[in-house]
């Protein structure tokens, strides 16, 4: 199935998730090499689906179509559509993890969270896991753009959904993970080596001693705030929000960075994503836009009654 390194042991993950009370799902040891072009990847994805879903195992490959939905830093999303013997078209989403993403993402924690978040109506249903990814139900919707997020109607709905998301109880430690994650990123970032001389020279201009000092100061300041801790999405950028325009239904998706964290951090991180992939922070929501979001977060039923 290609030369990609396996990111997790899918059998162990599946067994552990079931022991923790997770819903039954299928598993396969197969992997798909994400470095391949789509035409070369397609037969491997089809073989994977046939291995996972026995009702498709004897179907001719011509009954399968594979299309790219999106490709991000940590995921490649594929839509697989199958014409079954009945004549019905069935679609699933195959999510392929990027190389080395296990350095920053706890896949076991993600799987456990998916069960409870799915039961609360968030994201796609988990159908199967495999050597370097998972298969989920297909959501018929489009991903937002950064500009969409400042649409007042969509911003209000995101706020309402995020409030509900923050109310979901996930078993396990409820310690905020922000500083653990920052420490993990800092450790990796401060020990890099680049082959290109120009990149290495630029990298050496960074004072990681100063960065560490700022992290310590921020952590100390945050300790005085008594900030509420909730199960947070931690990655609520436009690409992780989908909307079906016809049904006017909004979905929060991709919970791989999800963990218990400070509520204000999750909201502030979402606001930072208004800047888009170009990191244009002049697009950060102004006070009126922030207050519009807060009102719908605090009182989804009566936002106008939230006092200043």
GROMACS .gro file of C-alpha atoms in nm:
model
  308
    1UNK     CA    1   0.000   0.000   0.000
    2UNK     CA    2   0.286   0.239  -0.053
    3UNK     CA    3   0.597   0.329   0.140
    4UNK     CA    4   0.449   0.568   0.394
    5UNK     CA    5   0.549   0.510   0.755
    6UNK     CA    6   0.263   0.396   0.975
    7UNK     CA    7   0.160   0.677   1.211
    8UNK     CA    8  -0.014   0.464   1.472
    9UNK     CA    9  -0.094   0.102   1.550
   10UNK     CA   10  -0.455   0.101   1.435
   11UNK     CA   11  -0.534  -0.229   1.609
   12UNK     CA   12  -0.412  -0.102   1.946
   13UNK     CA   13  -0.598   0.227   1.900
   14UNK     CA   14  -0.920   0.047   1.808
   15UNK     CA   15  -0.890  -0.192   2.103
   16UNK     CA   16  -0.814   0.089   2.348
   17UNK     CA   17  -1.104   0.299   2.222
   18UNK     CA   18  -1.342   0.005   2.265
   19UNK     CA   19  -1.212  -0.060   2.618
   20UNK     CA   20  -1.291   0.304   2.695
   21UNK     CA   21  -1.648   0.250   2.581
   22UNK     CA   22  -1.617   0.379   2.227
   23UNK     CA   23  -1.868   0.274   1.960
   24UNK     CA   24  -1.764  -0.021   1.746
   25UNK     CA   25  -1.577   0.069   1.431
   26UNK     CA   26  -1.378  -0.118   1.170
   27UNK     CA   27  -0.998  -0.131   1.146
   28UNK     CA   28  -0.733  -0.222   0.889
   29UNK     CA   29  -0.351  -0.233   0.901
   30UNK     CA   30  -0.323  -0.090   0.548
   31UNK     CA   31  -0.165   0.249   0.480
   32UNK     CA   32  -0.184   0.493   0.189
   33UNK     CA   33   0.124   0.687   0.079
   34UNK     CA   34   0.024   1.055   0.094
   35UNK     CA   35   0.320   1.158  -0.125
   36UNK     CA   36   0.158   0.994  -0.430
   37UNK     CA   37  -0.040   1.185  -0.691
   38UNK     CA   38  -0.417   1.130  -0.684
   39UNK     CA   39  -0.416   0.896  -0.990
   40UNK     CA   40  -0.152   0.674  -0.824
   41UNK     CA   41  -0.319   0.700  -0.483
   42UNK     CA   42  -0.669   0.610  -0.611
   43UNK     CA   43  -0.621   0.229  -0.651
   44UNK     CA   44  -0.467   0.215  -0.302
   45UNK     CA   45  -0.762   0.404  -0.152
   46UNK     CA   46  -1.006   0.171  -0.332
   47UNK     CA   47  -0.817  -0.135  -0.198
   48UNK     CA   48  -0.835   0.015   0.151
   49UNK     CA   49  -1.212   0.068   0.128
   50UNK     CA   50  -1.261  -0.288   0.001
   51UNK     CA   51  -1.055  -0.420   0.292
   52UNK     CA   52  -1.256  -0.222   0.547
   53UNK     CA   53  -1.609  -0.257   0.409
   54UNK     CA   54  -1.679  -0.619   0.319
   55UNK     CA   55  -1.995  -0.531   0.125
   56UNK     CA   56  -1.769  -0.351  -0.125
   57UNK     CA   57  -1.491  -0.613  -0.139
   58UNK     CA   58  -1.610  -0.777  -0.462
   59UNK     CA   59  -1.719  -0.463  -0.646
   60UNK     CA   60  -1.528  -0.369  -0.961
   61UNK     CA   61  -1.289  -0.074  -0.919
   62UNK     CA   62  -1.486   0.113  -1.186
   63UNK     CA   63  -1.767   0.155  -0.933
   64UNK     CA   64  -1.542   0.374  -0.714
   65UNK     CA   65  -1.450   0.739  -0.764
   66UNK     CA   66  -1.196   0.924  -0.550
   67UNK     CA   67  -1.177   1.304  -0.532
   68UNK     CA   68  -0.976   1.546  -0.322
   69UNK     CA   69  -1.190   1.746  -0.080
   70UNK     CA   70  -0.910   1.951   0.076
   71UNK     CA   71  -0.547   1.930   0.171
   72UNK     CA   72  -0.413   2.101   0.482
   73UNK     CA   73  -0.096   2.093   0.688
   74UNK     CA   74  -0.198   1.787   0.888
   75UNK     CA   75  -0.464   1.615   0.675
   76UNK     CA   76  -0.552   1.514   0.322
   77UNK     CA   77  -0.927   1.464   0.283
   78UNK     CA   78  -1.062   1.242   0.008
   79UNK     CA   79  -1.424   1.182  -0.093
   80UNK     CA   80  -1.482   0.822  -0.200
   81UNK     CA   81  -1.810   0.754  -0.380
   82UNK     CA   82  -1.922   0.396  -0.444
   83UNK     CA   83  -2.201   0.278  -0.672
   84UNK     CA   84  -2.336  -0.020  -0.482
   85UNK     CA   85  -2.507  -0.325  -0.633
   86UNK     CA   86  -2.843  -0.166  -0.550
   87UNK     CA   87  -2.755   0.128  -0.774
   88UNK     CA   88  -2.729   0.369  -0.481
   89UNK     CA   89  -2.433   0.605  -0.456
   90UNK     CA   90  -2.270   0.603  -0.111
   91UNK     CA   91  -1.996   0.850  -0.012
   92UNK     CA   92  -1.745   0.844   0.273
   93UNK     CA   93  -1.456   1.069   0.371
   94UNK     CA   94  -1.109   0.915   0.391
   95UNK     CA   95  -0.884   1.125   0.610
   96UNK     CA   96  -0.510   1.069   0.560
   97UNK     CA   97  -0.270   1.198   0.824
   98UNK     CA   98   0.039   1.388   0.717
   99UNK     CA   99   0.387   1.254   0.801
  100UNK     CA  100   0.511   1.312   1.160
  101UNK     CA  101   0.178   1.456   1.278
  102UNK     CA  102   0.187   1.217   1.574
  103UNK     CA  103   0.456   1.446   1.720
  104UNK     CA  104   0.192   1.708   1.801
  105UNK     CA  105  -0.136   1.514   1.788
  106UNK     CA  106  -0.258   1.253   2.036
  107UNK     CA  107  -0.462   1.017   1.816
  108UNK     CA  108  -0.591   0.810   2.108
  109UNK     CA  109  -0.726   1.124   2.273
  110UNK     CA  110  -0.885   1.230   1.944
  111UNK     CA  111  -1.064   0.896   1.901
  112UNK     CA  112  -1.204   0.905   2.252
  113UNK     CA  113  -1.329   1.261   2.205
  114UNK     CA  114  -1.494   1.180   1.871
  115UNK     CA  115  -1.729   0.932   2.040
  116UNK     CA  116  -1.869   1.190   2.282
  117UNK     CA  117  -1.866   1.480   2.037
  118UNK     CA  118  -2.044   1.269   1.775
  119UNK     CA  119  -2.311   1.174   2.030
  120UNK     CA  120  -2.359   1.546   2.097
  121UNK     CA  121  -2.410   1.610   1.724
  122UNK     CA  122  -2.066   1.739   1.626
  123UNK     CA  123  -1.864   1.637   1.320
  124UNK     CA  124  -1.885   1.328   1.105
  125UNK     CA  125  -1.944   0.975   1.235
  126UNK     CA  126  -1.631   0.762   1.273
  127UNK     CA  127  -1.662   0.448   1.059
  128UNK     CA  128  -1.312   0.298   1.057
  129UNK     CA  129  -0.943   0.349   1.137
  130UNK     CA  130  -0.642   0.233   0.938
  131UNK     CA  131  -0.262   0.257   0.937
  132UNK     CA  132  -0.239   0.631   0.872
  133UNK     CA  133  -0.588   0.770   0.895
  134UNK     CA  134  -0.959   0.718   0.947
  135UNK     CA  135  -1.280   0.689   0.747
  136UNK     CA  136  -1.581   0.903   0.842
  137UNK     CA  137  -1.929   0.968   0.711
  138UNK     CA  138  -1.941   1.230   0.435
  139UNK     CA  139  -2.079   1.575   0.523
  140UNK     CA  140  -2.251   1.739   0.229
  141UNK     CA  141  -2.134   2.097   0.289
  142UNK     CA  142  -1.865   2.345   0.190
  143UNK     CA  143  -1.577   2.464   0.406
  144UNK     CA  144  -1.581   2.829   0.506
  145UNK     CA  145  -1.330   3.089   0.394
  146UNK     CA  146  -1.174   3.330   0.647
  147UNK     CA  147  -1.400   3.604   0.506
  148UNK     CA  148  -1.709   3.389   0.577
  149UNK     CA  149  -1.632   3.385   0.949
  150UNK     CA  150  -1.699   3.759   0.984
  151UNK     CA  151  -2.042   3.726   0.822
  152UNK     CA  152  -2.267   3.828   1.117
  153UNK     CA  153  -2.514   3.544   1.061
  154UNK     CA  154  -2.240   3.278   1.038
  155UNK     CA  155  -2.043   3.431   1.328
  156UNK     CA  156  -2.356   3.408   1.546
  157UNK     CA  157  -2.405   3.042   1.454
  158UNK     CA  158  -2.037   2.960   1.517
  159UNK     CA  159  -2.068   3.120   1.862
  160UNK     CA  160  -2.381   2.916   1.944
  161UNK     CA  161  -2.218   2.592   1.827
  162UNK     CA  162  -1.896   2.664   2.017
  163UNK     CA  163  -2.096   2.721   2.337
  164UNK     CA  164  -2.255   2.377   2.292
  165UNK     CA  165  -1.915   2.226   2.210
  166UNK     CA  166  -1.773   2.367   2.535
  167UNK     CA  167  -2.052   2.196   2.730
  168UNK     CA  168  -1.958   1.843   2.618
  169UNK     CA  169  -1.800   1.635   2.895
  170UNK     CA  170  -1.509   1.415   2.783
  171UNK     CA  171  -1.376   1.156   3.034
  172UNK     CA  172  -1.017   1.186   3.148
  173UNK     CA  173  -0.794   1.459   3.284
  174UNK     CA  174  -0.949   1.805   3.280
  175UNK     CA  175  -0.616   1.981   3.316
  176UNK     CA  176  -0.574   2.259   3.054
  177UNK     CA  177  -0.331   2.139   2.789
  178UNK     CA  178  -0.222   2.480   2.659
  179UNK     CA  179   0.110   2.494   2.841
  180UNK     CA  180   0.188   2.126   2.774
  181UNK     CA  181   0.128   2.188   2.404
  182UNK     CA  182   0.332   2.510   2.403
  183UNK     CA  183   0.616   2.326   2.578
  184UNK     CA  184   0.599   2.047   2.320
  185UNK     CA  185   0.609   2.294   2.029
  186UNK     CA  186   0.890   2.493   2.195
  187UNK     CA  187   1.101   2.180   2.245
  188UNK     CA  188   1.066   2.084   1.878
  189UNK     CA  189   1.108   2.438   1.743
  190UNK     CA  190   1.420   2.514   1.947
  191UNK     CA  191   1.613   2.211   1.822
  192UNK     CA  192   1.568   2.231   1.446
  193UNK     CA  193   1.842   2.206   1.184
  194UNK     CA  194   1.807   2.321   0.822
  195UNK     CA  195   2.011   2.197   0.528
  196UNK     CA  196   1.966   2.526   0.346
  197UNK     CA  197   2.220   2.782   0.471
  198UNK     CA  198   1.981   3.075   0.423
  199UNK     CA  199   1.709   2.909   0.630
  200UNK     CA  200   1.954   2.807   0.902
  201UNK     CA  201   2.092   3.162   0.920
  202UNK     CA  202   1.741   3.306   0.954
  203UNK     CA  203   1.655   3.043   1.217
  204UNK     CA  204   1.960   3.138   1.424
  205UNK     CA  205   1.832   3.497   1.457
  206UNK     CA  206   1.551   3.368   1.683
  207UNK     CA  207   1.626   3.410   2.054
  208UNK     CA  208   1.463   3.104   2.206
  209UNK     CA  209   1.582   3.225   2.546
  210UNK     CA  210   1.358   3.530   2.504
  211UNK     CA  211   1.071   3.317   2.374
  212UNK     CA  212   1.098   3.089   2.679
  213UNK     CA  213   1.102   3.392   2.909
  214UNK     CA  214   0.780   3.521   2.749
  215UNK     CA  215   0.615   3.179   2.784
  216UNK     CA  216   0.697   3.174   3.157
  217UNK     CA  217   0.558   3.528   3.199
  218UNK     CA  218   0.239   3.446   3.008
  219UNK     CA  219   0.182   3.131   3.212
  220UNK     CA  220   0.227   3.325   3.534
  221UNK     CA  221  -0.016   3.596   3.422
  222UNK     CA  222  -0.274   3.342   3.306
  223UNK     CA  223  -0.255   3.177   3.649
  224UNK     CA  224  -0.412   3.489   3.806
  225UNK     CA  225  -0.720   3.486   3.580
  226UNK     CA  226  -0.909   3.186   3.720
  227UNK     CA  227  -1.020   3.122   3.361
  228UNK     CA  228  -1.292   2.859   3.302
  229UNK     CA  229  -1.156   2.530   3.163
  230UNK     CA  230  -1.370   2.348   2.904
  231UNK     CA  231  -1.319   2.085   2.636
  232UNK     CA  232  -1.188   2.305   2.354
  233UNK     CA  233  -1.157   2.263   1.979
  234UNK     CA  234  -0.820   2.447   1.972
  235UNK     CA  235  -0.810   2.472   1.591
  236UNK     CA  236  -1.125   2.655   1.486
  237UNK     CA  237  -1.001   2.800   1.158
  238UNK     CA  238  -1.224   2.843   0.852
  239UNK     CA  239  -1.122   2.506   0.707
  240UNK     CA  240  -1.261   2.328   1.014
  241UNK     CA  241  -1.606   2.484   0.980
  242UNK     CA  242  -1.850   2.368   0.714
  243UNK     CA  243  -2.189   2.498   0.607
  244UNK     CA  244  -2.470   2.360   0.395
  245UNK     CA  245  -2.605   2.682   0.245
  246UNK     CA  246  -2.935   2.531   0.132
  247UNK     CA  247  -3.016   2.380   0.470
  248UNK     CA  248  -2.844   2.665   0.657
  249UNK     CA  249  -2.669   2.406   0.872
  250UNK     CA  250  -2.324   2.465   1.018
  251UNK     CA  251  -2.075   2.197   1.126
  252UNK     CA  252  -1.763   2.214   1.343
  253UNK     CA  253  -1.524   1.940   1.226
  254UNK     CA  254  -1.174   1.792   1.281
  255UNK     CA  255  -1.110   1.748   1.653
  256UNK     CA  256  -0.750   1.626   1.634
  257UNK     CA  257  -0.621   1.916   1.849
  258UNK     CA  258  -0.918   1.894   2.089
  259UNK     CA  259  -0.840   1.891   2.462
  260UNK     CA  260  -0.941   2.055   2.787
  261UNK     CA  261  -0.823   2.412   2.775
  262UNK     CA  262  -0.901   2.768   2.878
  263UNK     CA  263  -1.232   2.880   2.727
  264UNK     CA  264  -1.094   3.225   2.643
  265UNK     CA  265  -0.800   3.069   2.460
  266UNK     CA  266  -1.031   2.872   2.232
  267UNK     CA  267  -1.232   3.183   2.144
  268UNK     CA  268  -0.920   3.399   2.105
  269UNK     CA  269  -0.759   3.137   1.881
  270UNK     CA  270  -1.072   3.140   1.662
  271UNK     CA  271  -1.054   3.520   1.636
  272UNK     CA  272  -0.689   3.492   1.530
  273UNK     CA  273  -0.799   3.273   1.240
  274UNK     CA  274  -0.983   3.571   1.088
  275UNK     CA  275  -0.635   3.669   0.970
  276UNK     CA  276  -0.639   3.379   0.724
  277UNK     CA  277  -0.345   3.183   0.589
  278UNK     CA  278  -0.163   3.507   0.506
  279UNK     CA  279  -0.171   3.604   0.875
  280UNK     CA  280  -0.309   3.952   0.803
  281UNK     CA  281  -0.390   4.054   1.161
  282UNK     CA  282  -0.551   4.378   1.047
  283UNK     CA  283  -0.848   4.142   0.983
  284UNK     CA  284  -0.872   4.049   1.353
  285UNK     CA  285  -1.235   4.114   1.461
  286UNK     CA  286  -1.297   4.463   1.595
  287UNK     CA  287  -1.473   4.530   1.926
  288UNK     CA  288  -1.822   4.531   1.772
  289UNK     CA  289  -1.757   4.200   1.594
  290UNK     CA  290  -1.617   4.047   1.912
  291UNK     CA  291  -1.917   4.163   2.116
  292UNK     CA  292  -2.154   4.025   1.852
  293UNK     CA  293  -1.983   3.687   1.894
  294UNK     CA  294  -1.983   3.706   2.276
  295UNK     CA  295  -2.354   3.792   2.292
  296UNK     CA  296  -2.451   3.490   2.084
  297UNK     CA  297  -2.212   3.269   2.281
  298UNK     CA  298  -2.344   3.382   2.622
  299UNK     CA  299  -2.716   3.397   2.539
  300UNK     CA  300  -2.792   3.212   2.213
  301UNK     CA  301  -3.166   3.252   2.275
  302UNK     CA  302  -3.161   3.622   2.368
  303UNK     CA  303  -2.829   3.777   2.257
  304UNK     CA  304  -2.977   4.129   2.273
  305UNK     CA  305  -3.021   4.090   2.651
  306UNK     CA  306  -2.648   4.048   2.722
  307UNK     CA  307  -2.533   4.360   2.906
  308UNK     CA  308  -2.219   4.552   2.817
   0.00000   0.00000   0.00000
